[in-house]
Amino acid sequence: MSSPPPSLPASDASALRSWLLAAKSAVDKRGVDADALLREVGLDLSTLSDPMARYPAHLGLAFWQKALQATGEELLGVDVALQFLPLNFTALGYALMASENLAQMYLRLARYAHVVTDAADVRFHLEEGVGRITITGDQALLRAANAATVWSIFDYAMLTLVRGSRMLYGRDFVPLELRLQRQRPKDHARFEKVFRCTPIYGCEDNALLVDHTTLHKPLSFANLEVVKASEEAMDRYRSHWPDRGLPQQLAAVLKEMLPSGEPRQDDVAPRLAMTLRTLQRRLAELGTNYRDVLNQTRHQLALDYLAAAQYSVGEISFLLGFSEVSAFTRAFRRWTGTSPSTWRQAVAPTRPPHAH
């Protein structure tokens, strides 16, 4: 396999081959030899017959950049999203399609998005009853790509999110807002027709906002047995990853150490077989730091624990390493704009109340 183009940095991030199949199909339909472009960046799909096979994310980014240049199609990300089906997400697709409501679907997507690719983060927040789903990319990976490539990738990600929501909810799904970092495309008429809404362009992030009623409408294909089996399959898959990115490795260590109190960096570094200085340097190279990973880990675990309805708020506070419940509540308000109890009641209103 050839080395990645020098303009795109090597990265620990990876992605499932299923995404690449959708991208290849879209490029081929534009009359461009996608296999030739894949070979140019060092990828050969014929060697990836396992649907759970992964490829380096920086090579996928290099392919996308070449595909944009070869097709001359500004809205290539839209083409890719239209080729994509939920089952391209393998077990995650089953879990999403069998969710009880959109709120639960978004929560599962946020929890398991790294199964599809750890080059992106999906966050789900409730702000005054409104659901906000935000997708961000690996900044160390994206900063070397041009704006057109980055915008195109998020066109794909956000349209996939909107289409998935519409598949579950029904054709009348309409978000409160669709916020995009990109500038308005030249062919904005086609762009907005596919999304079935007019995005707000030039935003600080890429986010979908959904109202409370839409979030919690019961879905006709809900099947908790399918959800459980799919989540168990994804948990097994994640547990066997031989080489996870440093932030994911750090998050796993933090999850183990948090019940004993907030871990110190110099206690965590040896668990990762590196010095404190090396840990700080490698995180900085990835565009993050220890405090950010700690907060993100606590935030995601808090959402998981609250949605599971297994622990009280006090127990969750302990599991996340907070000395007092009030400290956890303040942190949770910073993350979501609401209290843990209110968030739990909003995201899972049909579940019996848990003792607080």
Short mmCIF file of C-alpha atoms in Angstrom, two decimals:
data_model
loop_
_atom_site.label_atom_id
_atom_site.label_comp_id
_atom_site.label_asym_id
_atom_site.label_seq_id
_atom_site.Cartn_x
_atom_site.Cartn_y
_atom_site.Cartn_z
CA MET A 1 0.00 0.00 0.00
CA SER A 2 1.39 3.38 -0.95
CA SER A 3 1.95 6.11 1.60
CA PRO A 4 -0.64 8.89 2.04
CA PRO A 5 -0.22 12.12 0.09
CA PRO A 6 2.12 14.48 1.94
CA SER A 7 -0.59 17.17 2.17
CA LEU A 8 -2.71 14.91 4.37
CA PRO A 9 -1.26 13.90 7.75
CA ALA A 10 -1.19 10.33 9.00
CA SER A 11 -3.74 9.70 11.74
CA ASP A 12 -4.81 6.93 14.09
CA ALA A 13 -8.45 7.41 13.02
CA SER A 14 -10.17 4.77 10.91
CA ALA A 15 -13.58 4.08 9.35
CA LEU A 16 -15.72 1.17 8.17
CA ARG A 17 -15.38 0.18 4.50
CA SER A 18 -19.17 0.53 4.08
CA TRP A 19 -18.84 4.33 3.86
CA LEU A 20 -16.20 3.97 1.18
CA LEU A 21 -18.53 1.75 -0.87
CA ALA A 22 -21.17 4.50 -0.89
CA ALA A 23 -18.57 7.09 -1.90
CA LYS A 24 -17.22 4.83 -4.66
CA SER A 25 -20.72 4.33 -6.07
CA ALA A 26 -21.39 8.08 -6.15
CA VAL A 27 -18.08 8.80 -7.90
CA ASP A 28 -18.61 6.03 -10.47
CA LYS A 29 -22.04 7.48 -11.30
CA ARG A 30 -20.31 10.77 -12.14
CA GLY A 31 -18.35 8.94 -14.85
CA VAL A 32 -15.07 8.89 -12.92
CA ASP A 33 -13.08 5.69 -12.26
CA ALA A 34 -13.32 5.53 -8.47
CA ASP A 35 -11.13 2.41 -8.25
CA ALA A 36 -8.30 4.29 -9.96
CA LEU A 37 -8.60 7.16 -7.47
CA LEU A 38 -8.63 4.70 -4.58
CA ARG A 39 -5.47 3.05 -5.86
CA GLU A 40 -3.79 6.46 -6.19
CA VAL A 41 -4.19 7.05 -2.45
CA GLY A 42 -3.27 3.48 -1.51
CA LEU A 43 -6.68 1.85 -1.01
CA ASP A 44 -7.93 -1.36 -2.62
CA LEU A 45 -11.51 -2.32 -1.75
CA SER A 46 -11.03 -5.82 -3.16
CA THR A 47 -8.87 -6.62 -0.13
CA LEU A 48 -11.61 -5.48 2.28
CA SER A 49 -14.31 -8.15 1.93
CA ASP A 50 -15.31 -8.11 5.62
CA PRO A 51 -18.14 -5.55 6.14
CA MET A 52 -16.52 -4.66 9.48
CA ALA A 53 -13.11 -4.07 7.88
CA ARG A 54 -11.62 -0.65 8.54
CA TYR A 55 -9.33 1.62 6.57
CA PRO A 56 -7.21 4.64 7.66
CA ALA A 57 -9.34 7.78 7.72
CA HIS A 58 -6.60 9.96 6.24
CA LEU A 59 -6.62 7.79 3.09
CA GLY A 60 -10.38 8.18 2.83
CA LEU A 61 -9.95 11.94 3.11
CA ALA A 62 -7.31 11.88 0.36
CA PHE A 63 -9.70 9.89 -1.87
CA TRP A 64 -12.52 12.36 -1.21
CA GLN A 65 -10.31 15.31 -2.13
CA LYS A 66 -9.25 13.63 -5.38
CA ALA A 67 -12.86 12.70 -6.17
CA LEU A 68 -13.98 16.32 -5.78
CA GLN A 69 -11.27 17.44 -8.18
CA ALA A 70 -11.97 14.67 -10.71
CA THR A 71 -15.76 15.07 -10.77
CA GLY A 72 -15.87 18.85 -10.41
CA GLU A 73 -19.04 18.26 -8.40
CA GLU A 74 -19.38 20.69 -5.50
CA LEU A 75 -22.24 18.63 -4.01
CA LEU A 76 -20.46 15.27 -4.08
CA GLY A 77 -21.27 14.84 -0.39
CA VAL A 78 -24.97 15.00 -1.27
CA ASP A 79 -24.46 12.31 -3.94
CA VAL A 80 -22.73 10.04 -1.41
CA ALA A 81 -25.45 10.54 1.20
CA LEU A 82 -28.11 9.59 -1.36
CA GLN A 83 -26.27 6.30 -1.97
CA PHE A 84 -26.15 5.53 1.72
CA LEU A 85 -28.52 3.16 3.56
CA PRO A 86 -28.80 2.64 7.35
CA LEU A 87 -27.51 -0.92 6.98
CA ASN A 88 -24.21 0.54 5.72
CA PHE A 89 -23.73 1.27 9.43
CA THR A 90 -23.94 -2.53 10.07
CA ALA A 91 -25.12 -3.27 13.66
CA LEU A 92 -25.44 0.44 14.45
CA GLY A 93 -27.89 0.80 11.56
CA TYR A 94 -30.13 -1.90 13.05
CA ALA A 95 -30.01 -0.24 16.49
CA LEU A 96 -30.85 3.18 15.06
CA MET A 97 -33.74 1.93 12.92
CA ALA A 98 -35.25 0.01 15.88
CA SER A 99 -35.09 2.97 18.30
CA GLU A 100 -38.13 3.95 20.37
CA ASN A 101 -38.01 7.60 19.29
CA LEU A 102 -35.66 10.07 17.64
CA ALA A 103 -34.19 11.13 20.98
CA GLN A 104 -33.07 7.56 21.64
CA MET A 105 -31.80 7.23 18.07
CA TYR A 106 -29.65 10.35 18.42
CA LEU A 107 -28.37 9.17 21.80
CA ARG A 108 -27.32 5.81 20.34
CA LEU A 109 -25.70 7.52 17.38
CA ALA A 110 -23.67 9.71 19.74
CA ARG A 111 -22.64 6.71 21.81
CA TYR A 112 -21.64 4.41 18.95
CA ALA A 113 -20.58 6.76 16.14
CA HIS A 114 -16.95 5.76 16.67
CA VAL A 115 -17.84 2.26 15.47
CA VAL A 116 -18.42 3.82 12.04
CA THR A 117 -15.47 6.23 12.29
CA ASP A 118 -13.41 7.62 15.13
CA ALA A 119 -12.52 10.56 12.88
CA ALA A 120 -15.79 12.22 13.92
CA ASP A 121 -17.68 12.96 17.12
CA VAL A 122 -21.46 13.10 17.42
CA ARG A 123 -22.96 14.92 20.42
CA PHE A 124 -26.60 15.02 21.49
CA HIS A 125 -27.77 17.72 23.91
CA LEU A 126 -31.12 18.91 25.19
CA GLU A 127 -31.42 22.67 25.53
CA GLU A 128 -34.73 23.85 26.99
CA GLY A 129 -36.51 20.85 25.49
CA VAL A 130 -34.91 21.21 22.05
CA GLY A 131 -32.60 18.43 20.86
CA ARG A 132 -29.30 19.51 19.32
CA ILE A 133 -27.20 17.00 17.40
CA THR A 134 -23.72 18.27 16.56
CA ILE A 135 -21.14 16.55 14.35
CA THR A 136 -17.47 17.54 14.55
CA GLY A 137 -14.43 16.11 12.80
CA ASP A 138 -10.89 15.21 13.81
CA GLN A 139 -9.24 18.63 13.59
CA ALA A 140 -5.76 17.17 13.23
CA LEU A 141 -7.04 15.36 10.14
CA LEU A 142 -9.21 18.11 8.62
CA ARG A 143 -6.94 21.10 9.01
CA ALA A 144 -4.77 19.95 6.08
CA ALA A 145 -7.77 19.58 3.74
CA ASN A 146 -9.19 22.47 1.74
CA ALA A 147 -12.52 24.07 2.66
CA ALA A 148 -14.39 22.48 -0.26
CA THR A 149 -13.40 19.01 0.91
CA VAL A 150 -14.37 19.66 4.52
CA TRP A 151 -17.71 21.19 3.53
CA SER A 152 -18.43 18.24 1.23
CA ILE A 153 -17.75 15.72 4.00
CA PHE A 154 -20.14 17.51 6.35
CA ASP A 155 -22.74 17.77 3.54
CA TYR A 156 -22.65 13.97 3.51
CA ALA A 157 -22.75 13.64 7.31
CA MET A 158 -25.60 16.09 7.88
CA LEU A 159 -27.72 14.84 4.98
CA THR A 160 -27.26 11.26 6.21
CA LEU A 161 -28.49 12.42 9.63
CA VAL A 162 -31.51 14.20 8.14
CA ARG A 163 -32.42 11.31 5.82
CA GLY A 164 -32.07 8.79 8.66
CA SER A 165 -34.36 10.91 10.82
CA ARG A 166 -36.89 11.11 8.00
CA MET A 167 -36.78 7.35 7.40
CA LEU A 168 -37.75 6.71 11.02
CA TYR A 169 -40.10 9.60 11.69
CA GLY A 170 -41.79 9.83 8.31
CA ARG A 171 -41.69 12.13 5.30
CA ASP A 172 -43.06 15.04 7.33
CA PHE A 173 -39.90 15.26 9.47
CA VAL A 174 -38.73 18.88 9.47
CA PRO A 175 -35.99 20.14 11.82
CA LEU A 176 -36.28 23.40 13.70
CA GLU A 177 -32.90 24.41 12.27
CA LEU A 178 -30.12 22.97 10.16
CA ARG A 179 -26.88 24.80 10.90
CA LEU A 180 -23.89 24.38 8.57
CA GLN A 181 -20.36 25.76 8.61
CA ARG A 182 -20.22 25.82 4.82
CA GLN A 183 -21.07 28.83 2.71
CA ARG A 184 -24.15 28.62 0.47
CA PRO A 185 -23.32 26.37 -2.51
CA LYS A 186 -23.71 27.57 -6.07
CA ASP A 187 -26.44 25.02 -6.72
CA HIS A 188 -28.25 25.90 -3.50
CA ALA A 189 -31.63 25.09 -5.06
CA ARG A 190 -30.73 21.41 -5.43
CA PHE A 191 -29.00 21.40 -2.04
CA GLU A 192 -32.06 22.76 -0.22
CA LYS A 193 -34.47 20.57 -2.18
CA VAL A 194 -32.64 17.43 -1.02
CA PHE A 195 -32.52 18.60 2.61
CA ARG A 196 -36.15 19.84 2.33
CA CYS A 197 -35.25 22.90 4.37
CA THR A 198 -33.16 26.05 4.07
CA PRO A 199 -30.00 25.69 6.16
CA ILE A 200 -28.39 28.53 8.09
CA TYR A 201 -25.02 28.88 6.35
CA GLY A 202 -21.72 30.10 7.78
CA CYS A 203 -22.34 28.82 11.32
CA GLU A 204 -19.71 27.96 13.92
CA ASP A 205 -20.73 24.29 13.89
CA ASN A 206 -22.71 21.68 11.99
CA ALA A 207 -25.86 20.94 13.96
CA LEU A 208 -29.44 19.73 13.63
CA LEU A 209 -32.08 21.14 16.02
CA VAL A 210 -35.26 19.13 16.63
CA ASP A 211 -38.30 20.10 18.72
CA HIS A 212 -39.47 18.19 21.81
CA THR A 213 -42.63 16.74 20.24
CA THR A 214 -40.76 15.39 17.23
CA LEU A 215 -38.01 13.96 19.44
CA HIS A 216 -40.42 11.90 21.52
CA LYS A 217 -43.00 10.70 19.01
CA PRO A 218 -43.16 6.87 19.34
CA LEU A 219 -41.75 5.19 16.24
CA SER A 220 -43.58 2.36 14.51
CA PHE A 221 -40.52 0.13 13.98
CA ALA A 222 -39.30 0.27 17.60
CA ASN A 223 -37.91 -3.08 18.73
CA LEU A 224 -35.93 -3.18 21.98
CA GLU A 225 -34.79 -6.77 21.37
CA VAL A 226 -33.13 -5.71 18.12
CA VAL A 227 -31.62 -2.69 19.86
CA LYS A 228 -30.20 -4.84 22.67
CA ALA A 229 -28.70 -7.44 20.32
CA SER A 230 -27.19 -4.74 18.11
CA GLU A 231 -25.68 -2.82 21.03
CA GLU A 232 -24.17 -6.02 22.43
CA ALA A 233 -22.61 -6.73 19.03
CA MET A 234 -21.14 -3.22 18.88
CA ASP A 235 -19.81 -3.45 22.43
CA ARG A 236 -18.05 -6.72 21.55
CA TYR A 237 -16.64 -5.17 18.40
CA ARG A 238 -15.30 -2.13 20.25
CA SER A 239 -13.73 -4.30 22.95
CA HIS A 240 -11.56 -6.03 20.32
CA TRP A 241 -10.19 -2.95 18.62
CA PRO A 242 -6.44 -3.54 18.54
CA ASP A 243 -5.43 0.06 17.97
CA ARG A 244 -7.72 2.84 19.11
CA GLY A 245 -6.82 6.49 18.87
CA LEU A 246 -5.23 8.11 21.91
CA PRO A 247 -8.34 10.10 22.95
CA GLN A 248 -10.37 6.87 22.94
CA GLN A 249 -7.68 5.04 24.92
CA LEU A 250 -7.57 7.91 27.40
CA ALA A 251 -11.37 7.92 27.70
CA ALA A 252 -11.36 4.18 28.48
CA VAL A 253 -8.78 4.67 31.25
CA LEU A 254 -10.70 7.64 32.65
CA LYS A 255 -13.91 5.60 32.80
CA GLU A 256 -12.12 3.02 34.96
CA MET A 257 -10.51 5.60 37.26
CA LEU A 258 -13.33 8.15 37.69
CA PRO A 259 -15.24 6.26 40.45
CA SER A 260 -12.18 6.84 42.67
CA GLY A 261 -12.32 10.61 42.06
CA GLU A 262 -11.11 12.90 39.29
CA PRO A 263 -7.84 11.35 38.00
CA ARG A 264 -4.69 13.46 37.80
CA GLN A 265 -2.80 13.56 34.54
CA ASP A 266 0.38 12.22 36.09
CA ASP A 267 -1.56 9.21 37.40
CA VAL A 268 -3.20 8.54 34.04
CA ALA A 269 -0.09 8.78 31.83
CA PRO A 270 1.58 5.59 33.20
CA ARG A 271 -1.64 3.66 32.52
CA LEU A 272 -1.13 4.58 28.85
CA ALA A 273 2.54 3.55 28.97
CA MET A 274 3.85 7.07 28.43
CA THR A 275 5.23 10.02 30.36
CA LEU A 276 3.08 13.00 31.29
CA ARG A 277 4.96 15.19 28.82
CA THR A 278 4.44 12.67 26.00
CA LEU A 279 0.72 12.43 26.78
CA GLN A 280 0.35 16.21 26.70
CA ARG A 281 2.34 16.52 23.47
CA ARG A 282 0.43 13.79 21.63
CA LEU A 283 -2.93 15.20 22.67
CA ALA A 284 -1.84 18.67 21.51
CA GLU A 285 -0.85 17.20 18.13
CA LEU A 286 -4.41 15.89 17.83
CA GLY A 287 -5.85 19.33 18.58
CA THR A 288 -7.08 18.49 22.08
CA ASN A 289 -5.90 18.29 25.70
CA TYR A 290 -6.44 16.28 28.87
CA ARG A 291 -9.15 18.55 30.30
CA ASP A 292 -11.16 18.44 27.05
CA VAL A 293 -11.05 14.64 26.88
CA LEU A 294 -11.97 14.40 30.58
CA ASN A 295 -14.97 16.69 30.12
CA GLN A 296 -16.09 14.93 26.93
CA THR A 297 -15.79 11.53 28.65
CA ARG A 298 -17.77 12.66 31.68
CA HIS A 299 -20.38 14.27 29.45
CA GLN A 300 -20.93 11.18 27.29
CA LEU A 301 -20.94 8.82 30.28
CA ALA A 302 -23.47 11.04 32.04
CA LEU A 303 -25.81 10.84 29.04
CA ASP A 304 -25.38 7.06 28.82
CA TYR A 305 -25.99 6.51 32.55
CA LEU A 306 -29.01 8.82 32.66
CA ALA A 307 -30.62 7.25 29.60
CA ALA A 308 -30.10 3.73 30.97
CA ALA A 309 -32.16 4.63 34.10
CA GLN A 310 -30.04 2.18 36.12
CA TYR A 311 -28.40 4.66 38.51
CA SER A 312 -29.65 7.55 40.59
CA VAL A 313 -28.22 11.01 39.96
CA GLY A 314 -26.17 10.63 43.14
CA GLU A 315 -24.70 7.33 41.95
CA ILE A 316 -23.87 8.83 38.56
CA SER A 317 -22.13 11.72 40.30
CA PHE A 318 -19.94 9.16 42.11
CA LEU A 319 -19.24 7.15 38.95
CA LEU A 320 -18.06 10.32 37.21
CA GLY A 321 -15.66 11.26 39.99
CA PHE A 322 -17.47 14.32 41.36
CA SER A 323 -17.05 14.98 45.07
CA GLU A 324 -20.61 16.31 45.40
CA VAL A 325 -23.87 15.95 43.48
CA SER A 326 -24.05 19.74 43.21
CA ALA A 327 -20.72 19.78 41.35
CA PHE A 328 -22.05 17.20 38.88
CA THR A 329 -25.28 19.16 38.43
CA ARG A 330 -23.36 22.38 37.68
CA ALA A 331 -21.15 20.58 35.15
CA PHE A 332 -24.17 18.95 33.49
CA ARG A 333 -25.88 22.32 33.16
CA ARG A 334 -22.76 23.65 31.40
CA TRP A 335 -22.84 20.74 28.96
CA THR A 336 -26.57 20.63 28.21
CA GLY A 337 -28.27 23.73 29.63
CA THR A 338 -30.48 21.63 31.91
CA SER A 339 -30.28 19.52 35.09
CA PRO A 340 -29.60 15.75 35.08
CA SER A 341 -33.10 14.96 36.39
CA THR A 342 -34.79 17.16 33.80
CA TRP A 343 -32.70 15.68 31.00
CA ARG A 344 -33.55 12.13 32.11
CA GLN A 345 -37.28 12.87 32.20
CA ALA A 346 -37.15 14.55 28.79
CA VAL A 347 -35.12 11.94 26.92
CA ALA A 348 -36.93 8.90 28.32
CA PRO A 349 -40.39 10.11 29.37
CA THR A 350 -41.98 6.66 29.15
CA ARG A 351 -39.65 5.09 31.67
CA PRO A 352 -40.60 4.89 35.35
CA PRO A 353 -38.95 7.61 37.46
CA HIS A 354 -35.74 6.58 39.18
CA ALA A 355 -35.00 7.53 42.74
CA HIS A 356 -32.85 10.65 42.90
#
